[in-house]
CSV table of C-alpha atoms in Angstrom, one decimal:
chain,number,residue,atom,x,y,z
A,151,MET,CA,94.0,126.4,-8.4
A,152,LYS,CA,93.9,130.0,-7.0
A,153,LYS,CA,95.2,128.6,-3.7
A,154,LEU,CA,98.1,127.2,-5.6
A,155,ILE,CA,99.0,130.4,-7.5
A,156,LEU,CA,98.6,132.3,-4.2
A,157,SER,CA,101.0,129.9,-2.5
A,158,CYS,CA,103.5,130.3,-5.2
A,159,LEU,CA,103.5,134.0,-5.2
A,160,ILE,CA,104.0,133.9,-1.4
A,161,LEU,CA,106.9,131.7,-1.7
A,162,LEU,CA,108.5,134.0,-4.5
A,163,ALA,CA,108.0,137.1,-2.4
A,164,PHE,CA,109.6,135.4,0.7
A,165,ASN,CA,112.6,134.2,-1.3
A,166,PHE,CA,113.0,137.8,-2.8
A,167,LEU,CA,112.8,139.5,0.7
A,168,SER,CA,115.5,136.8,2.1
A,169,PHE,CA,117.8,137.6,-0.9
A,170,SER,CA,117.4,141.5,-0.4
A,171,SER,CA,118.3,141.1,3.3
A,172,TRP,CA,121.2,138.8,2.6
A,173,ALA,CA,122.4,141.4,-0.1
A,174,HIS,CA,122.0,144.2,2.4
A,175,ILE,CA,123.9,142.3,5.1
A,176,ASN,CA,126.6,141.4,2.8
A,177,ASP,CA,126.7,145.0,1.8
A,178,SER,CA,127.1,146.2,5.1
A,179,LYS,CA,130.1,143.7,5.9
A,180,THR,CA,131.6,145.1,2.7
A,181,ASN,CA,131.7,148.6,4.1
A,182,ARG,CA,133.1,147.6,7.3
A,183,SER,CA,136.0,145.7,5.7
A,184,THR,CA,139.6,146.7,6.0
A,185,GLN,CA,141.4,148.5,3.0
A,186,GLU,CA,145.0,149.4,2.2
A,187,VAL,CA,146.2,153.0,3.2
A,188,SER,CA,149.6,154.7,2.6
A,189,PHE,CA,151.1,157.7,4.4
A,190,LYS,CA,154.3,159.3,5.4
A,191,VAL,CA,156.2,159.9,8.5
A,192,LYS,CA,158.6,162.7,8.5
A,193,VAL,CA,161.3,162.4,11.4
A,194,LYS,CA,163.7,165.1,12.3
A,195,GLY,CA,166.1,166.3,15.1
A,196,GLU,CA,168.2,169.4,14.4
A,197,LYS,CA,167.7,168.4,10.8
A,198,ALA,CA,166.2,165.4,8.9
A,199,ILE,CA,167.3,162.0,10.3
A,200,GLN,CA,168.2,159.5,7.7
A,201,GLY,CA,168.1,155.7,8.7
A,202,ALA,CA,165.4,156.2,11.5
A,203,SER,CA,163.4,153.0,12.3
A,204,VAL,CA,159.7,153.5,12.1
A,205,SER,CA,157.2,150.9,13.3
A,206,VAL,CA,153.3,151.1,13.3
A,207,TYR,CA,151.3,148.9,15.7
A,208,ASN,CA,147.7,148.2,16.6
A,209,GLY,CA,148.1,147.6,20.3
A,210,THR,CA,150.7,144.8,20.6
A,211,THR,CA,150.1,143.8,16.9
A,212,ILE,CA,152.7,145.3,14.3
A,213,LEU,CA,151.1,146.6,11.1
A,214,ALA,CA,153.8,148.2,9.1
A,215,ALA,CA,157.6,149.1,9.2
A,216,GLY,CA,160.1,151.5,7.5
A,217,LYS,CA,163.0,153.3,7.6
A,218,THR,CA,163.6,157.2,6.9
A,219,ASN,CA,165.6,158.2,3.5
A,220,SER,CA,168.0,161.1,3.3
A,221,GLN,CA,164.9,163.6,3.7
A,222,GLY,CA,164.0,161.8,6.9
A,223,ILE,CA,160.8,160.5,5.2
A,224,ALA,CA,159.5,156.9,5.8
A,225,SER,CA,156.8,155.7,3.4
A,226,ILE,CA,154.4,153.4,5.5
A,227,ILE,CA,151.7,151.1,3.7
A,228,ILE,CA,149.1,149.3,5.8
A,229,LYS,CA,147.5,146.7,3.8
A,230,ASN,CA,144.5,145.8,6.2
A,231,PHE,CA,143.6,149.1,8.0
A,232,ASN,CA,140.2,149.3,9.7
A,233,GLY,CA,140.4,152.9,10.5
A,234,GLU,CA,141.4,152.7,14.1
A,235,PRO,CA,144.0,155.1,15.8
A,236,ILE,CA,147.4,153.5,15.6
A,237,ILE,CA,150.7,153.5,17.6
A,238,ILE,CA,153.9,154.9,16.0
A,239,LYS,CA,157.4,153.8,17.4
A,240,ILE,CA,160.6,155.2,16.2
A,241,ARG,CA,164.3,154.5,16.9
A,242,ALA,CA,167.1,156.7,15.7
A,243,ALA,CA,170.9,156.7,16.5
A,244,GLY,CA,171.7,159.3,18.8
A,245,TYR,CA,168.1,160.1,19.7
A,246,LYS,CA,165.4,159.0,22.5
A,247,TYR,CA,163.1,156.2,21.9
A,248,PHE,CA,160.0,157.7,20.6
A,249,VAL,CA,156.3,156.3,21.2
A,250,LYS,CA,153.2,158.0,20.3
A,251,GLU,CA,149.7,156.5,20.7
A,252,ASN,CA,146.2,157.2,19.5
A,253,VAL,CA,147.4,158.7,16.1
A,254,SER,CA,144.6,158.9,13.4
A,255,VAL,CA,145.8,158.5,10.0
A,256,SER,CA,144.2,159.0,6.6
A,257,GLN,CA,145.3,158.3,3.1
A,258,GLY,CA,148.5,160.3,1.6
A,259,GLU,CA,148.8,162.1,5.1
A,260,THR,CA,152.4,163.1,6.2
A,261,ILE,CA,153.0,163.0,10.1
A,262,GLU,CA,155.9,165.0,11.4
A,263,ILE,CA,157.9,163.8,14.4
A,264,ASN,CA,160.5,165.5,16.2
A,265,LEU,CA,163.1,163.6,18.2
A,266,THR,CA,165.2,164.5,21.2
A,267,SER,CA,169.0,163.9,21.1
A,268,ILE,CA,170.6,161.7,23.9
A,269,GLY,CA,173.9,163.2,23.0
A,270,ILE,CA,175.7,160.1,22.2
A,271,GLY,CA,179.7,160.9,22.5
A,272,THR,CA,178.9,164.5,23.7
A,273,LYS,CA,179.4,163.4,27.4
A,274,ILE,CA,182.6,161.8,26.4
A,275,THR,CA,183.9,164.8,24.7
A,276,GLU,CA,182.9,167.1,27.4
A,277,ASP,CA,184.6,164.9,30.0
A,278,ALA,CA,187.8,164.9,27.8
A,279,LYS,CA,187.6,168.8,27.6
A,280,THR,CA,187.1,169.0,31.2
A,281,ASP,CA,190.1,166.8,31.9
A,282,ILE,CA,192.2,168.6,29.6
A,283,GLU,CA,191.1,172.1,31.3
A,284,LYS,CA,191.7,170.6,34.7
A,285,LYS,CA,195.3,169.5,33.5
A,286,LYS,CA,195.9,172.9,32.0
A,287,GLU,CA,194.8,174.8,35.1
A,288,ALA,CA,197.0,172.6,37.1
A,289,PHE,CA,200.0,173.0,34.9
A,290,GLU,CA,199.5,176.7,34.9
A,291,GLU,CA,199.9,176.5,38.7
A,292,ASP,CA,203.1,174.5,38.3
A,293,LYS,CA,204.3,176.6,35.5
A,294,ASN,CA,203.7,180.0,37.7
A,295,GLU,CA,205.6,178.3,40.6
A,296,ALA,CA,208.4,177.1,38.1
A,297,LEU,CA,208.7,180.7,36.8
A,298,LYS,CA,208.9,182.1,40.2
A,299,LYS,CA,211.4,179.7,41.1
A,300,THR,CA,213.4,180.7,37.9
A,301,GLU,CA,213.2,184.3,38.9
A,302,SER,CA,214.0,183.7,42.3
A,303,ILE,CA,217.3,181.8,41.4
A,304,LYS,CA,218.2,184.7,38.9
A,305,LYS,CA,217.6,187.0,41.6
A,306,GLU,CA,219.8,185.2,44.2
A,307,ALA,CA,222.4,185.0,41.4
A,308,GLU,CA,222.4,188.6,40.8
A,309,SER,CA,222.2,189.3,44.6
A,310,ILE,CA,225.2,187.0,45.1
A,311,THR,CA,227.2,188.9,42.6
A,312,ASN,CA,226.3,192.3,43.6
A,313,LYS,CA,227.3,191.5,47.4
A,314,THR,CA,230.4,189.4,46.9
A,315,GLU,CA,232.6,192.4,47.6
A,316,ASP,CA,230.9,192.9,51.1
A,317,LEU,CA,231.2,189.4,52.0
A,318,HIS,CA,234.0,188.4,55.0
A,319,GLN,CA,236.1,185.4,56.0
A,320,LYS,CA,235.4,183.3,59.0
A,321,VAL,CA,233.2,180.8,57.4
A,322,GLU,CA,233.8,177.5,58.9
A,323,ASN,CA,231.9,177.8,62.2
A,324,GLN,CA,229.0,179.4,60.6
A,325,GLU,CA,228.8,176.5,57.6
A,326,THR,CA,228.8,173.9,60.5
A,327,GLU,CA,226.1,175.8,62.2
A,328,ILE,CA,223.9,176.1,59.1
A,329,LYS,CA,224.4,172.5,57.9
A,330,ASP,CA,223.0,171.3,61.4
A,331,LEU,CA,220.1,173.7,61.1
A,332,ASN,CA,219.5,172.4,57.3
A,333,ASP,CA,219.8,168.8,58.4
A,334,LYS,CA,217.2,169.3,61.2
A,335,THR,CA,214.9,171.2,58.8
A,336,ALA,CA,215.2,168.4,56.3
A,337,GLU,CA,214.2,165.7,58.8
A,338,SER,CA,211.1,167.8,59.9
A,339,LEU,CA,210.1,168.2,56.1
A,340,GLN,CA,210.8,164.4,55.4
A,341,LYS,CA,208.5,163.7,58.3
A,342,ALA,CA,205.8,165.9,57.2
A,343,GLU,CA,206.1,164.5,53.7
A,344,GLU,CA,205.7,160.7,54.9
A,345,ILE,CA,202.6,161.9,57.0
A,346,LYS,CA,201.0,163.4,53.8
A,347,LYS,CA,201.8,160.6,51.6
A,348,ASN,CA,200.3,158.0,54.1
A,349,ALA,CA,197.1,160.2,54.3
A,350,ALA,CA,197.1,160.8,50.6
A,351,SER,CA,197.2,157.0,49.9
A,352,HIS,CA,194.4,156.2,52.5
A,353,VAL,CA,192.0,159.0,50.7
A,354,GLU,CA,193.1,157.8,47.3
A,355,GLU,CA,192.2,154.2,48.3
A,356,ALA,CA,188.9,155.2,49.7
A,357,ASP,CA,188.2,157.1,46.5
A,358,LYS,CA,189.3,154.4,44.2
A,359,LYS,CA,186.9,152.1,45.8
A,360,SER,CA,183.9,154.6,45.7
A,361,GLY,CA,184.7,155.5,42.2
A,362,ALA,CA,184.6,151.9,41.2
A,363,ASP,CA,181.5,151.1,42.8
A,364,GLN,CA,179.8,154.1,41.3
A,365,LYS,CA,180.8,153.2,37.8
A,366,THR,CA,179.5,149.6,38.4
A,367,ARG,CA,176.2,151.1,39.7
A,368,GLU,CA,175.8,153.3,36.8
A,369,ALA,CA,176.6,150.3,34.5
A,370,GLU,CA,173.8,148.3,36.1
A,371,ALA,CA,171.3,151.2,36.0
A,372,ARG,CA,172.0,151.6,32.2
A,373,GLU,CA,171.5,147.8,31.8
A,374,ARG,CA,168.3,147.7,33.7
A,375,GLU,CA,166.9,150.6,31.5
A,376,SER,CA,168.1,148.7,28.3
A,377,GLN,CA,166.4,145.4,29.5
A,378,ALA,CA,163.2,147.2,30.4
A,379,LYS,CA,162.4,147.5,26.8
A,380,ASN,CA,163.5,144.3,25.9
A,381,ARG,CA,161.1,142.9,28.5
A,382,GLU,CA,158.2,144.7,27.3
A,383,ASP,CA,158.6,143.1,23.8
A,384,ALA,CA,159.2,139.7,25.3
A,385,LEU,CA,156.0,139.8,27.4
A,386,THR,CA,154.0,141.0,24.4
A,387,GLU,CA,155.4,138.2,22.4
A,388,ALA,CA,154.8,135.7,24.9
A,389,MET,CA,151.0,136.8,25.4
A,390,GLU,CA,150.5,136.6,21.7
A,391,ALA,CA,150.0,132.9,21.0
A,392,GLN,CA,149.8,133.3,17.4
A,393,GLN,CA,150.6,136.2,15.2
A,394,GLU,CA,150.0,136.3,11.2
A,395,GLU,CA,152.8,135.5,8.9
A,396,GLU,CA,152.9,139.3,7.7
A,397,ALA,CA,153.4,140.6,11.2
A,398,LYS,CA,156.3,138.2,11.8
A,399,LYS,CA,157.9,139.5,8.7
A,400,LEU,CA,157.3,143.3,9.8
A,401,GLU,CA,158.9,142.3,13.3
A,402,LYS,CA,162.1,141.0,11.7
A,403,LYS,CA,162.2,144.1,9.5
A,404,ALA,CA,161.8,146.4,12.6
A,405,GLU,CA,164.4,144.5,14.6
A,406,LYS,CA,166.7,144.6,11.5
A,407,ALA,CA,166.6,148.3,11.5
A,408,ASP,CA,166.8,148.5,15.4
A,409,LYS,CA,170.1,146.5,15.3
A,410,LYS,CA,171.3,148.9,12.4
A,411,VAL,CA,170.4,151.7,14.9
A,412,ASP,CA,172.4,150.4,17.7
A,413,LYS,CA,175.6,149.7,15.3
A,414,LYS,CA,175.3,153.2,14.2
A,415,GLU,CA,175.2,154.5,18.0
A,416,ASP,CA,178.2,152.5,18.8
A,417,LYS,CA,180.2,154.0,15.8
A,418,LEU,CA,179.1,157.3,17.2
A,419,GLU,CA,180.5,156.6,20.5
A,420,ASP,CA,183.5,155.1,19.2
A,421,LYS,CA,184.2,158.2,17.1
A,422,ALA,CA,183.8,160.4,20.1
A,423,GLU,CA,185.9,158.3,22.3
A,424,LYS,CA,188.8,158.5,19.5
A,425,GLU,CA,188.3,162.4,19.3
A,426,ALA,CA,188.6,162.6,22.9
A,427,LYS,CA,191.8,160.5,22.9
A,428,GLU,CA,193.3,162.8,20.3
A,429,MET,CA,192.3,165.9,22.0
A,430,LYS,CA,193.9,164.5,25.3
A,431,LYS,CA,197.2,163.3,23.3
A,432,GLU,CA,197.5,166.9,21.8
A,433,ALA,CA,197.0,168.7,25.2
A,434,SER,CA,199.6,166.5,26.7
A,435,LYS,CA,202.0,167.0,24.1
A,436,GLU,CA,201.7,170.8,24.3
A,437,ILE,CA,202.1,170.5,28.2
A,438,LYS,CA,205.3,168.7,27.9
A,439,LYS,CA,206.7,170.8,25.3
A,440,GLU,CA,206.4,173.9,27.7
A,441,GLU,CA,207.6,171.8,30.8
A,442,LYS,CA,210.6,171.1,28.7
A,443,GLU,CA,211.1,174.8,27.9
A,444,LEU,CA,210.6,175.7,31.5
A,445,LYS,CA,213.1,173.0,32.8
A,446,GLU,CA,215.9,174.4,30.3
A,447,GLU,CA,215.1,177.7,31.4
A,448,GLU,CA,215.4,176.8,35.1
A,449,GLU,CA,218.7,174.6,34.3
A,450,GLU,CA,220.0,177.8,32.6
A,451,ALA,CA,219.2,179.9,35.9
A,452,LYS,CA,220.7,177.3,38.0
A,453,LYS,CA,224.1,177.6,35.8
A,454,GLU,CA,224.0,181.3,36.3
A,455,LYS,CA,223.6,181.0,39.9
A,456,LYS,CA,226.4,178.3,40.2
A,457,GLU,CA,228.9,180.7,38.4
A,458,ALA,CA,228.0,183.5,40.8
A,459,GLN,CA,228.5,181.2,43.7
A,460,GLU,CA,231.8,180.2,42.2
A,461,LYS,CA,232.8,183.9,42.0
A,462,GLU,CA,231.6,184.5,45.5
A,463,LYS,CA,234.0,181.8,46.8
A,464,GLU,CA,236.7,183.7,45.6
A,465,GLU,CA,236.0,186.7,47.5
A,466,GLU,CA,237.4,187.2,51.1
A,467,GLN,CA,234.1,188.6,52.7
A,468,LYS,CA,231.6,185.7,53.1
A,469,LEU,CA,230.5,186.3,56.8
A,470,LYS,CA,228.0,188.5,56.2
A,471,GLU,CA,226.0,186.5,53.8
A,472,LEU,CA,226.3,183.4,55.9
A,473,GLU,CA,224.9,185.1,58.9
A,474,LYS,CA,221.8,185.9,56.8
A,475,ALA,CA,221.7,182.3,55.7
A,476,GLU,CA,221.8,181.2,59.2
A,477,LYS,CA,218.8,183.5,60.0
A,478,GLU,CA,217.0,182.0,57.1
A,479,ALA,CA,218.0,178.4,58.1
A,480,VAL,CA,216.2,179.1,61.6
A,481,LYS,CA,213.1,180.7,59.8
A,482,GLN,CA,212.9,177.6,57.6
A,483,GLU,CA,213.3,175.2,60.6
A,484,LYS,CA,210.4,177.0,62.3
A,485,GLU,CA,208.4,176.7,59.0
A,486,ALA,CA,209.4,173.0,58.6
A,487,GLU,CA,208.0,172.6,62.5
A,488,ALA,CA,204.8,174.3,61.4
A,489,ILE,CA,204.5,172.0,58.4
A,490,VAL,CA,204.7,169.1,60.5
A,491,LYS,CA,202.2,170.0,62.8
A,492,GLU,CA,199.8,170.8,59.8
A,493,ALA,CA,200.5,167.4,58.6
A,494,GLU,CA,199.6,165.8,61.9
A,495,LYS,CA,196.3,167.5,61.6
A,496,LEU,CA,195.9,166.3,58.3
A,497,GLU,CA,196.3,162.7,59.4
A,498,ASP,CA,193.6,163.1,62.0
A,499,LYS,CA,191.3,164.7,59.3
A,500,THR,CA,192.0,161.7,57.0
A,501,GLU,CA,191.2,159.2,59.9
A,502,SER,CA,187.9,160.7,60.4
A,503,TYR,CA,187.3,160.8,56.5
A,504,GLU,CA,187.9,157.1,56.3
A,505,ASP,CA,185.5,156.2,59.1
A,506,LYS,CA,182.9,158.2,57.5
A,507,MET,CA,183.7,156.7,54.2
A,508,ALA,CA,183.4,153.1,55.6
A,509,ALA,CA,180.0,153.9,57.1
A,510,LEU,CA,178.8,155.1,53.6
A,511,ASP,CA,180.4,151.9,52.2
A,512,ASN,CA,178.4,149.7,54.7
A,513,ASP,CA,175.1,151.5,53.4
A,514,GLN,CA,176.3,150.9,49.8
A,515,LYS,CA,176.7,147.4,50.4
A,516,LYS,CA,173.2,147.0,51.7
A,517,ILE,CA,171.9,148.6,48.7
A,518,ASP,CA,173.9,146.4,46.5
A,519,GLU,CA,172.7,143.3,48.2
A,520,LYS,CA,169.1,144.5,47.9
A,521,ARG,CA,169.9,145.1,44.1
A,522,GLY,CA,171.4,141.7,43.7
A,523,LYS,CA,168.3,139.9,45.2
A,524,LEU,CA,166.0,142.1,42.6
A,525,LYS,CA,168.1,140.8,39.9
A,526,ASP,CA,167.4,137.2,40.8
A,527,ASP,CA,163.8,138.1,41.0
A,528,GLN,CA,164.0,139.6,37.6
A,529,LYS,CA,165.6,136.6,36.3
A,530,GLU,CA,163.0,134.3,37.4
A,531,LEU,CA,160.4,136.7,36.0
A,532,ASP,CA,162.0,136.6,32.8
A,533,LYS,CA,162.2,132.8,32.5
A,534,ARG,CA,158.6,132.6,33.5
A,535,ILE,CA,157.7,135.1,30.7
A,536,LYS,CA,159.7,133.1,28.2
A,537,LYS,CA,158.0,129.7,29.1
A,538,GLY,CA,154.6,131.5,28.9
A,539,LYS,CA,153.8,130.9,32.6
A,540,LYS,CA,151.6,133.0,34.6
A,541,LEU,CA,151.5,135.8,32.1
A,542,ASP,CA,148.4,137.5,33.6
A,543,LYS,CA,150.6,138.2,36.7
A,544,ALA,CA,153.7,139.0,34.8
A,545,LYS,CA,153.0,142.8,34.6
A,546,GLU,CA,152.0,143.0,38.1
A,547,ASP,CA,155.2,141.2,39.1
A,548,GLN,CA,157.4,143.5,36.9
A,549,ALA,CA,155.9,146.7,38.3
A,550,LYS,CA,156.6,145.5,41.8
A,551,ILE,CA,160.4,144.8,40.7
A,552,ASP,CA,160.3,148.3,39.0
A,553,GLU,CA,159.0,149.9,42.1
A,554,LYS,CA,161.6,148.3,44.1
A,555,ASN,CA,164.2,149.2,41.7
A,556,SER,CA,163.2,152.8,41.8
A,557,LYS,CA,163.3,152.9,45.6
A,558,LEU,CA,166.8,151.8,45.5
A,559,ASP,CA,167.6,154.3,42.8
A,560,ASP,CA,166.3,157.0,45.3
A,561,ASP,CA,168.2,155.5,48.1
A,562,GLN,CA,171.6,155.4,45.8
A,563,GLU,CA,171.0,159.0,45.0
A,564,LYS,CA,170.8,160.0,48.6
A,565,LEU,CA,173.8,158.0,49.3
A,566,ASP,CA,175.8,159.6,46.5
A,567,ASP,CA,174.7,162.8,47.6
A,568,LYS,CA,176.1,162.2,51.1
A,569,ARG,CA,179.3,161.0,49.7
A,570,SER,CA,179.6,164.0,47.6
A,571,LYS,CA,179.0,166.4,50.6
A,572,LEU,CA,181.5,164.4,52.8
A,573,LYS,CA,184.3,164.8,50.0
A,574,LYS,CA,183.5,168.4,49.6
A,575,LYS,CA,183.7,169.0,53.1
A,576,PHE,CA,187.1,167.4,53.5
A,577,LYS,CA,188.1,168.8,50.3
A,578,LYS,CA,190.2,171.6,51.8
A,579,TYR,CA,192.1,169.1,54.2
A,580,LEU,CA,192.6,166.4,51.6
């Protein structure tokens, strides 16, 4: 009987100890379980940024997403927070894509983030201002020349009027000789003009080709940069075979916010382009108005000169003035011959410029061919990632492609530098 009682006591003690151990283990699990935590992310640039897309990740898994209000604050709630550091990603129209890792958060905390502006529309506006300034500078030069020409015409008219009484007869032979000289001068100037036009057309063609290729390369570089982020997301999605339903909803929410950011950036750029167009239109209008006024003033001066010349014809003494005109014609002939020689030098320089530009274009072709092959490699890798094949090598392969693209970017930069130096060297001739 005593043995039976002792056995029962031992059994009860064992059961009690087992229950206590289970309760302790269960309590430990409860202490390690996840909990809901809420905090705020305040986003600003020069001022608070409204509409910024804020996403919170644990590795590649999205935990929460939100959008900033008019004060630049996004309220974030993580339902299953295990206390580990998180990753915060932020996108906002007109600002650089922001990623911050190893962020520790606590209940009720406010995290402040400063974004850097990428100046959407700024470059368009600045380019428009630069273009307008160049046009105004060129117009000012033309304006000064026109004013000098008008003043010269007025002085000629005044001089003709003042010297009318001193002119003599015997004009026919002198006029014939002057006409011959002027014809010869005109032929020389025409020849020089044709040489210059021919050289200018060659240079323009080379520059147009170079400029068009440059724009294409810049567009491709922007496209590669844009696709790099998309590939990172695609690779992450491919490597995650399954995700919880809540993560999918958050991804959609973040994607929707990103699209709104993209749309807002497009609107900013369209607005900048519209403003630039209006600026150019207004500047062009002002220049045309001044050109019209200058033209009218020049016509008036020409009219005065014509009247003075008609008075001059009425006078008997024209010989002296025609002798001066003859000397001037001889001088102009010599100047025209000098212009022809200078134009011929220009033609030689143009040929040298074209040869050097052709060599650079050949180097550009090689870079473009390598870039084309990398595009094909990238397409194949993207297809492989999309199909989920060989994902363990995807990052390594992507790194190789990026390294080659970076090398080509360096080569492109060196080539562009050579082209810029070549244009600068030949600028004084062309």
